[in-house]
Every structure is written in C-alpha cells, then in structure tokens.
PDB file of C-alpha atoms in Angstrom:
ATOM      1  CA  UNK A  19      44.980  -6.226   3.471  1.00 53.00           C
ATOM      2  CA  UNK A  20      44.953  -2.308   3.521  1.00 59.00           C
ATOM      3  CA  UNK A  21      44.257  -2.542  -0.261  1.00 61.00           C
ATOM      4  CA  UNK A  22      40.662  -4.616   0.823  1.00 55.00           C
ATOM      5  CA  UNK A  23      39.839  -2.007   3.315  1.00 53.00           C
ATOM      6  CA  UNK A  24      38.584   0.463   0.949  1.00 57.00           C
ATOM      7  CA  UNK A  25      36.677  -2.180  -1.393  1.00 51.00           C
ATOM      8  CA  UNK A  26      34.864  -3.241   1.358  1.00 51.00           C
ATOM      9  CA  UNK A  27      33.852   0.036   2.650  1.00 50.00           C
ATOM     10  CA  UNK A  28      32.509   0.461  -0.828  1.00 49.00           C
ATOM     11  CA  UNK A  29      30.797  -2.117  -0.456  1.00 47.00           C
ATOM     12  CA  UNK A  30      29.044  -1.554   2.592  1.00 48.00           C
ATOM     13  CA  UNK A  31      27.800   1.776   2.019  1.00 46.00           C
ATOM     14  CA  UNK A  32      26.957   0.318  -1.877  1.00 46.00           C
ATOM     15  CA  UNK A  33      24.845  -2.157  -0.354  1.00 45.00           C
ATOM     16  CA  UNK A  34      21.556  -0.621   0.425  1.00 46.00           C
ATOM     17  CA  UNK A  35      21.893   1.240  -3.426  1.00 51.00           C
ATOM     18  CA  UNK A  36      20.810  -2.008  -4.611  1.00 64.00           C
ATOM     19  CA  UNK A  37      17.381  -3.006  -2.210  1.00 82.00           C
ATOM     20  CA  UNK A  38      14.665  -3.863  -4.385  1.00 93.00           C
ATOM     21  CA  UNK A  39      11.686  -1.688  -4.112  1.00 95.00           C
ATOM     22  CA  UNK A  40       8.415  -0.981  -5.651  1.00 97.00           C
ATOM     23  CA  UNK A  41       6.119   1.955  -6.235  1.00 98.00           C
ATOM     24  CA  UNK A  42       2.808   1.921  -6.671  1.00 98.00           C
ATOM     25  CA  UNK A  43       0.818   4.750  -7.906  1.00 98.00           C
ATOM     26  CA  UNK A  44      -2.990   4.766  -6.795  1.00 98.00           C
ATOM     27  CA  UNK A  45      -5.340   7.222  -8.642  1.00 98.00           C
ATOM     28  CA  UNK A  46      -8.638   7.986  -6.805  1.00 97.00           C
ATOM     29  CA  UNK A  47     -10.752   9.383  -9.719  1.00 96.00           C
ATOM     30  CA  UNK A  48     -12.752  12.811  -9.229  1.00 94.00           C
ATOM     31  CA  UNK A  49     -16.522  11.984  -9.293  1.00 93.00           C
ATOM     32  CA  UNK A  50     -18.973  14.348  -9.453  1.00 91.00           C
ATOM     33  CA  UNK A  51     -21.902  13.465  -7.326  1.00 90.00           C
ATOM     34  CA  UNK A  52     -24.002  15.726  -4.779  1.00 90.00           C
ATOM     35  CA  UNK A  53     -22.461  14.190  -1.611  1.00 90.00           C
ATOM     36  CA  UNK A  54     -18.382  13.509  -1.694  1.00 91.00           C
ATOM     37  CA  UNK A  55     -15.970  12.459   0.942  1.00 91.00           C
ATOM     38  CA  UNK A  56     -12.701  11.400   0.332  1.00 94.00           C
ATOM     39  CA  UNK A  57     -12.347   7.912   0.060  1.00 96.00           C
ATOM     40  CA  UNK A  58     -10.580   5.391   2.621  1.00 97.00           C
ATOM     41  CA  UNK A  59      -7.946   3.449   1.102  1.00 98.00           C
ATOM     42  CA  UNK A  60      -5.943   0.298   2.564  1.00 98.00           C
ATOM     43  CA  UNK A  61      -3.100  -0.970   0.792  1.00 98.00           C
ATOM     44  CA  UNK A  62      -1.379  -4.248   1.479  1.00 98.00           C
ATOM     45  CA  UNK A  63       0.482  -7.386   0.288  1.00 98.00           C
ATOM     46  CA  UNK A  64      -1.450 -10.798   0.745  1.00 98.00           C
ATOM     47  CA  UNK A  65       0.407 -14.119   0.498  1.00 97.00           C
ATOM     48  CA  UNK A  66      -1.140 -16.884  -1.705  1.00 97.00           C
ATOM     49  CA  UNK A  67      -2.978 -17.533   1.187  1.00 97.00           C
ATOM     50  CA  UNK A  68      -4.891 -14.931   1.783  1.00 95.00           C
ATOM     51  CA  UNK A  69      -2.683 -14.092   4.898  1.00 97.00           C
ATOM     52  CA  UNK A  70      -1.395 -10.182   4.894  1.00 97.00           C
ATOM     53  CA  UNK A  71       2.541  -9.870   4.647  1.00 97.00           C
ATOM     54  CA  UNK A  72       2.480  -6.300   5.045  1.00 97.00           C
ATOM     55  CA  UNK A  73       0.165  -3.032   5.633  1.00 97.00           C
ATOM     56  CA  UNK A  74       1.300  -0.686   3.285  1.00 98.00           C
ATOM     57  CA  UNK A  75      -1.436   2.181   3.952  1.00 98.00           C
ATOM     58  CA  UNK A  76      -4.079   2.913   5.272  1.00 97.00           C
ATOM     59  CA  UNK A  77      -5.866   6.575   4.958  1.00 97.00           C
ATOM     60  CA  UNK A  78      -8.252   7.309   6.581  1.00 96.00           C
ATOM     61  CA  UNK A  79     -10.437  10.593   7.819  1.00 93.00           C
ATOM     62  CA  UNK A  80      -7.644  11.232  11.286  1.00 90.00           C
ATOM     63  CA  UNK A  81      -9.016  14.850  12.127  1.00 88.00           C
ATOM     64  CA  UNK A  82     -12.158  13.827  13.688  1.00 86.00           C
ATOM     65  CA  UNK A  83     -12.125  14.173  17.417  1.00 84.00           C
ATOM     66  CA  UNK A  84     -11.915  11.070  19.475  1.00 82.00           C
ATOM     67  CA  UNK A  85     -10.437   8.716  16.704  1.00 81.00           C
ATOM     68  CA  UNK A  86     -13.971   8.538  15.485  1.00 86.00           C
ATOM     69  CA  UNK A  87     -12.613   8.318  11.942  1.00 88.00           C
ATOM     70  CA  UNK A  88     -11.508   4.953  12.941  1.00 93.00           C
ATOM     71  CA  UNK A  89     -15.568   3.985  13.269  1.00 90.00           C
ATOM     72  CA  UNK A  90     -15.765   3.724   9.022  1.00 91.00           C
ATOM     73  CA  UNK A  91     -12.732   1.028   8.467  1.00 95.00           C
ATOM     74  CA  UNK A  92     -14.896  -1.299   8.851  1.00 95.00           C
ATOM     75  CA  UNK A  93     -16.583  -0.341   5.453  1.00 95.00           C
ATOM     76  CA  UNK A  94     -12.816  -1.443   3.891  1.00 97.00           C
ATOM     77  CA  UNK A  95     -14.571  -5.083   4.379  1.00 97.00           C
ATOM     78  CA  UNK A  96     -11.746  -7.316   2.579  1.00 97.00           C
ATOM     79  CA  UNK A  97      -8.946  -5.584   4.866  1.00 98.00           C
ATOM     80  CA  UNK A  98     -10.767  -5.413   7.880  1.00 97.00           C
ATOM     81  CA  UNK A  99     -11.082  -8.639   7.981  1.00 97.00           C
ATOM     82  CA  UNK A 100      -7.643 -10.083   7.011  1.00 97.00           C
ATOM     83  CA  UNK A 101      -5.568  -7.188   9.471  1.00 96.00           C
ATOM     84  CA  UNK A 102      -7.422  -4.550  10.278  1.00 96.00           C
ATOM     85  CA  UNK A 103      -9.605  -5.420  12.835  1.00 95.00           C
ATOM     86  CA  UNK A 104      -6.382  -6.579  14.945  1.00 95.00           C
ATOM     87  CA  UNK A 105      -4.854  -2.976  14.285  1.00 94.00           C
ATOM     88  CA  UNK A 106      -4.689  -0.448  16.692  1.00 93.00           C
ATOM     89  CA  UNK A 107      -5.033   2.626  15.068  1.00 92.00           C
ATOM     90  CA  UNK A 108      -2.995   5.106  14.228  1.00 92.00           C
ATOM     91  CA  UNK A 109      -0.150   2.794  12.192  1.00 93.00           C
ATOM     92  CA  UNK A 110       3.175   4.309  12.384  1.00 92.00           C
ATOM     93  CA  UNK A 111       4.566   4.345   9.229  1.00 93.00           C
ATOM     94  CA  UNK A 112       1.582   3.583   7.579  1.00 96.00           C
ATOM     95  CA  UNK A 113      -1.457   5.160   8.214  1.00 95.00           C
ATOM     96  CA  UNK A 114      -2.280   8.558   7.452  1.00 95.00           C
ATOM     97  CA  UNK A 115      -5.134  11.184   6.347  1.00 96.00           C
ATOM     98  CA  UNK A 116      -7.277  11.029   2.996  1.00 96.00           C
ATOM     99  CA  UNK A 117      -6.272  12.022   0.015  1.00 97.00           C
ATOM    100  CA  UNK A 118      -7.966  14.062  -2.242  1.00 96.00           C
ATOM    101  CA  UNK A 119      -9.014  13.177  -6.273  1.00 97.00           C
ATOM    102  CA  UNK A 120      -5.331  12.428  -8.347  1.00 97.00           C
ATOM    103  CA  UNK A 121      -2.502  10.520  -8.847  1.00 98.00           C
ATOM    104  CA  UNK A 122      -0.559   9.318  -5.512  1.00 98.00           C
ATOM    105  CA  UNK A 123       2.501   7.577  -5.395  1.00 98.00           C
ATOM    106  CA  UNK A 124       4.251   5.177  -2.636  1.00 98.00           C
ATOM    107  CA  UNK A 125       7.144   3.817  -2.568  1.00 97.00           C
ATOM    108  CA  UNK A 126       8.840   1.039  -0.409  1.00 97.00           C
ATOM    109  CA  UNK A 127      12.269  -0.804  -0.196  1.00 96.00           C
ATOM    110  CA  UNK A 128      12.830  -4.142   1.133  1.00 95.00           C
ATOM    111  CA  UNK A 129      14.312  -4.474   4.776  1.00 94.00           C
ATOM    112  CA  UNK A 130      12.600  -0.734   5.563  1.00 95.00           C
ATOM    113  CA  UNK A 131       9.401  -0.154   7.393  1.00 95.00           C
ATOM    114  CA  UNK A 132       6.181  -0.955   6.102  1.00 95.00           C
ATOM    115  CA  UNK A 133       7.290  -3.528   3.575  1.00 95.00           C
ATOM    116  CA  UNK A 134       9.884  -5.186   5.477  1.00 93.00           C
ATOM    117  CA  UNK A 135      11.692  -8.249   4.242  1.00 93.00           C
ATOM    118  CA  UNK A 136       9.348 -10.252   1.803  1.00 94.00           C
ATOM    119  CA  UNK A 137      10.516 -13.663   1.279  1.00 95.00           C
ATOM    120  CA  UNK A 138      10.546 -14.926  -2.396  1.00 96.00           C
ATOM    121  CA  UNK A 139       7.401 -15.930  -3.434  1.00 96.00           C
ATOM    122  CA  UNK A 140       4.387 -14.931  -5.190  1.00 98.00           C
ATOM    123  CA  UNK A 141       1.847 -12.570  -3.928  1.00 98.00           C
ATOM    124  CA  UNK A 142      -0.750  -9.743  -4.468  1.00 98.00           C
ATOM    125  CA  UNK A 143      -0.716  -6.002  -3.838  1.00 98.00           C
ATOM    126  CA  UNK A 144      -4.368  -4.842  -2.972  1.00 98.00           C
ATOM    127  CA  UNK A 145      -5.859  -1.902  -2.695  1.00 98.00           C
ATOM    128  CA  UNK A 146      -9.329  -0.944  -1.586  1.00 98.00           C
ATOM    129  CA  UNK A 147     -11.315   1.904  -1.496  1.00 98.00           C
ATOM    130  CA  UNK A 148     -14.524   2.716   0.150  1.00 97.00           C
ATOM    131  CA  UNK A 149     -15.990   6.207   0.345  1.00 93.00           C
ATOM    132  CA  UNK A 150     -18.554   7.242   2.829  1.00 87.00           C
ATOM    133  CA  UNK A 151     -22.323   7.923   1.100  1.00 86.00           C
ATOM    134  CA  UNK A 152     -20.711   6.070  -2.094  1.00 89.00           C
ATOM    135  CA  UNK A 153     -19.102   2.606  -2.912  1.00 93.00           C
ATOM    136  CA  UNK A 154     -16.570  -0.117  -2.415  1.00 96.00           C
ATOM    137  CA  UNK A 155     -13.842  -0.880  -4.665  1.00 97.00           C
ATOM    138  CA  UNK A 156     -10.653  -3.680  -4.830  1.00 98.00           C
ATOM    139  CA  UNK A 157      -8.211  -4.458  -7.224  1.00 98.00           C
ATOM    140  CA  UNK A 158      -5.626  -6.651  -7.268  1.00 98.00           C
ATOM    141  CA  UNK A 159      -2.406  -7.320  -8.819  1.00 98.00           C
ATOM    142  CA  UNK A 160      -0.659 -10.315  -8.610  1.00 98.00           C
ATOM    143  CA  UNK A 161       3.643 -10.600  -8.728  1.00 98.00           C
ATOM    144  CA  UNK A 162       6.559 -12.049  -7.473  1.00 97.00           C
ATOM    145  CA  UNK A 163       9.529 -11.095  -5.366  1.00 96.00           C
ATOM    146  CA  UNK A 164      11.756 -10.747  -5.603  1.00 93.00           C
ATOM    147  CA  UNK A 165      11.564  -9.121  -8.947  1.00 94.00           C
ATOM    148  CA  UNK A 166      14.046 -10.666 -11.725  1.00 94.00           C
ATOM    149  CA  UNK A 167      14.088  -7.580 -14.309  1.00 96.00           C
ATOM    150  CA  UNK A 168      12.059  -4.261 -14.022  1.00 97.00           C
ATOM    151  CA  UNK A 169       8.465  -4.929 -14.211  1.00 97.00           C
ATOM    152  CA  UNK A 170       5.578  -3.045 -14.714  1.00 98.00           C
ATOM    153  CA  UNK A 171       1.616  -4.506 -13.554  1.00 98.00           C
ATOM    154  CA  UNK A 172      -1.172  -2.388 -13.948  1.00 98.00           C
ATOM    155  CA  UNK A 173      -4.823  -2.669 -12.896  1.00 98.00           C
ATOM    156  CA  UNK A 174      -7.703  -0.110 -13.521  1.00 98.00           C
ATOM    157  CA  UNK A 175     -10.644   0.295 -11.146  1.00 96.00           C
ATOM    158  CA  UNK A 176     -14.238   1.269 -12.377  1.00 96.00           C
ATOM    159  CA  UNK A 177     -15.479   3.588  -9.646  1.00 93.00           C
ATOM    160  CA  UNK A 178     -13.945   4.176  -6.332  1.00 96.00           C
ATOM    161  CA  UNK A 179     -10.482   3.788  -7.764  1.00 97.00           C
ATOM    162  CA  UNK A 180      -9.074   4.460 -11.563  1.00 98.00           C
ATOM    163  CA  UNK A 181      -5.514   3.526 -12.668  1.00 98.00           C
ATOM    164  CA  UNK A 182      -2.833   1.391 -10.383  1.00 98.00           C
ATOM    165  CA  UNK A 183       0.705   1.175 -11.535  1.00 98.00           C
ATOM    166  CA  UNK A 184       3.342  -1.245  -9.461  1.00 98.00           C
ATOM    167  CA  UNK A 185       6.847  -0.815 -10.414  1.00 98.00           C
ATOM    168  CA  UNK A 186       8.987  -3.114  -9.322  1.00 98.00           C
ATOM    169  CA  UNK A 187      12.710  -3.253  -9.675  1.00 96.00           C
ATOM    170  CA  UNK A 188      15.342  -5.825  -8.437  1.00 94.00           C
TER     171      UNK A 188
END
C-alpha cells in the first residue's frame, strides 16, 4: 500500500498534463481604406445543430462610456442570433477589447472556462468579423472531439478576416 501512495499522487497531479486543448490563431488582415475601426470578432463552437456549445470570444470596442460598444454586436448577425442576444455583456472569461491588424492566438483546454467539457462529437469553430463603416465576414471549420492524433484545420477569409489555424491535440 505505501508503495501505491506515490504512483497515485503522480497520477493526480499528471492528470490535467494530458487535457486536450486547441488553439486557434485568428488573423484580422490590415486594410487600407479611408475610414478603419477595429473589427468585432465572436468566436464560438456550434453543434451539428446549429446550437452554440461554447463562447469562446467575443471583442468588442469596451472603452466607450455607458457599454455603448455593446450597441454594434448586433452587426455580428450569425452570433447574435444563436447566443448573443441572450448575453449580458461583459463575458467573464471571454469577452474583451478589439484587437488591432495581426496574428492572435487563443488557446483553451477541456474542463477550463470558456470551452468547458465538450462531449464527443462533431462540431464547428466559427469566427466572425464585422467592422464598423466596412463588412461582415464568417468562416468555419468543421472537427471532432475529442481529437484522436494532432490535427491541424485551416480556413482563410477574403476580407474582414485572413488566415485561421485550429490546432487540436488529444
């Protein structure tokens, strides 16, 4: 028995080591036109139905007095109307302040806040952008979790968004 004891603490404090995760990089391409604002990004995990699993983030413009940033999710059309609408802003965990033209990376582990625990199945990451005096962007990419082996999807946006990466690994 006292030879178990220290196996199993190794084991315990082993355990989380091995928590799949993702990360997803979103690039939001530099454009040069005569009017730019940052855009407003949502990112979250639908279910084959359409249903939202998880919010992963959701920037938005959170230094204007009154929450009046809030006033232009709407323009985020596909994920105001699967979750956002029933959100009460801010998110904790989750929401946070535009980001400027580049490469941005997130990164989530199952069982910890935003992702949660995703049951096995097959879903879609999706990420939309919409930019104030400028357009409307979503791309998808579809996977499944848990993930067997690393895997890398990729999707590439034409406007309002330019290269998404999802790493998964098991």
């Amino acid at each position: 028995m006292r030879r178990l004891l220290p196996f199993a603490f190794c084991l315990t404090v082993a355990a989380p080591a091995f928590a799949a995760d993702m990360k997803l990089t979103v690039e939001i391409p530099e454009l040069k036109v005569a009017e730019y604002h940052r855009p407003y990004v949502a990112v979250w995990i639908e279910r084959e139905d359409h249903t939202v699993a998880a919010n992963l983030a959701v920037w938005y413009d959170v230094r204007k007095k009154d929450g009046e940033g809030t006033k232009w999710l709407k323009d985020m059309r596909q994920w105001w109307r699967r979750t956002g609408r029933d959100q009460t802003m801010p998110i904790d965990g989750v929401s946070g302040a535009t980001r400027p033209a580049g490469q941005h990376q997130l990164r989530f582990t199952d069982g910890k806040p935003p992702l949660g625990t995703l049951a096995p199945g097959h879903y879609e990451i999706v990420v939309e952008a919409a930019r104030e005096v400028g357009g409307h962007e979503t791309q998808r990419i579809a996977f499944d979790w848990p993930a067997k082996a690393s895997t890398h999807l990729s999707a590439k946006g034409s406007a309002e968004l330019g290269q998404i990466n999802l790493d998964l690994n098991p």
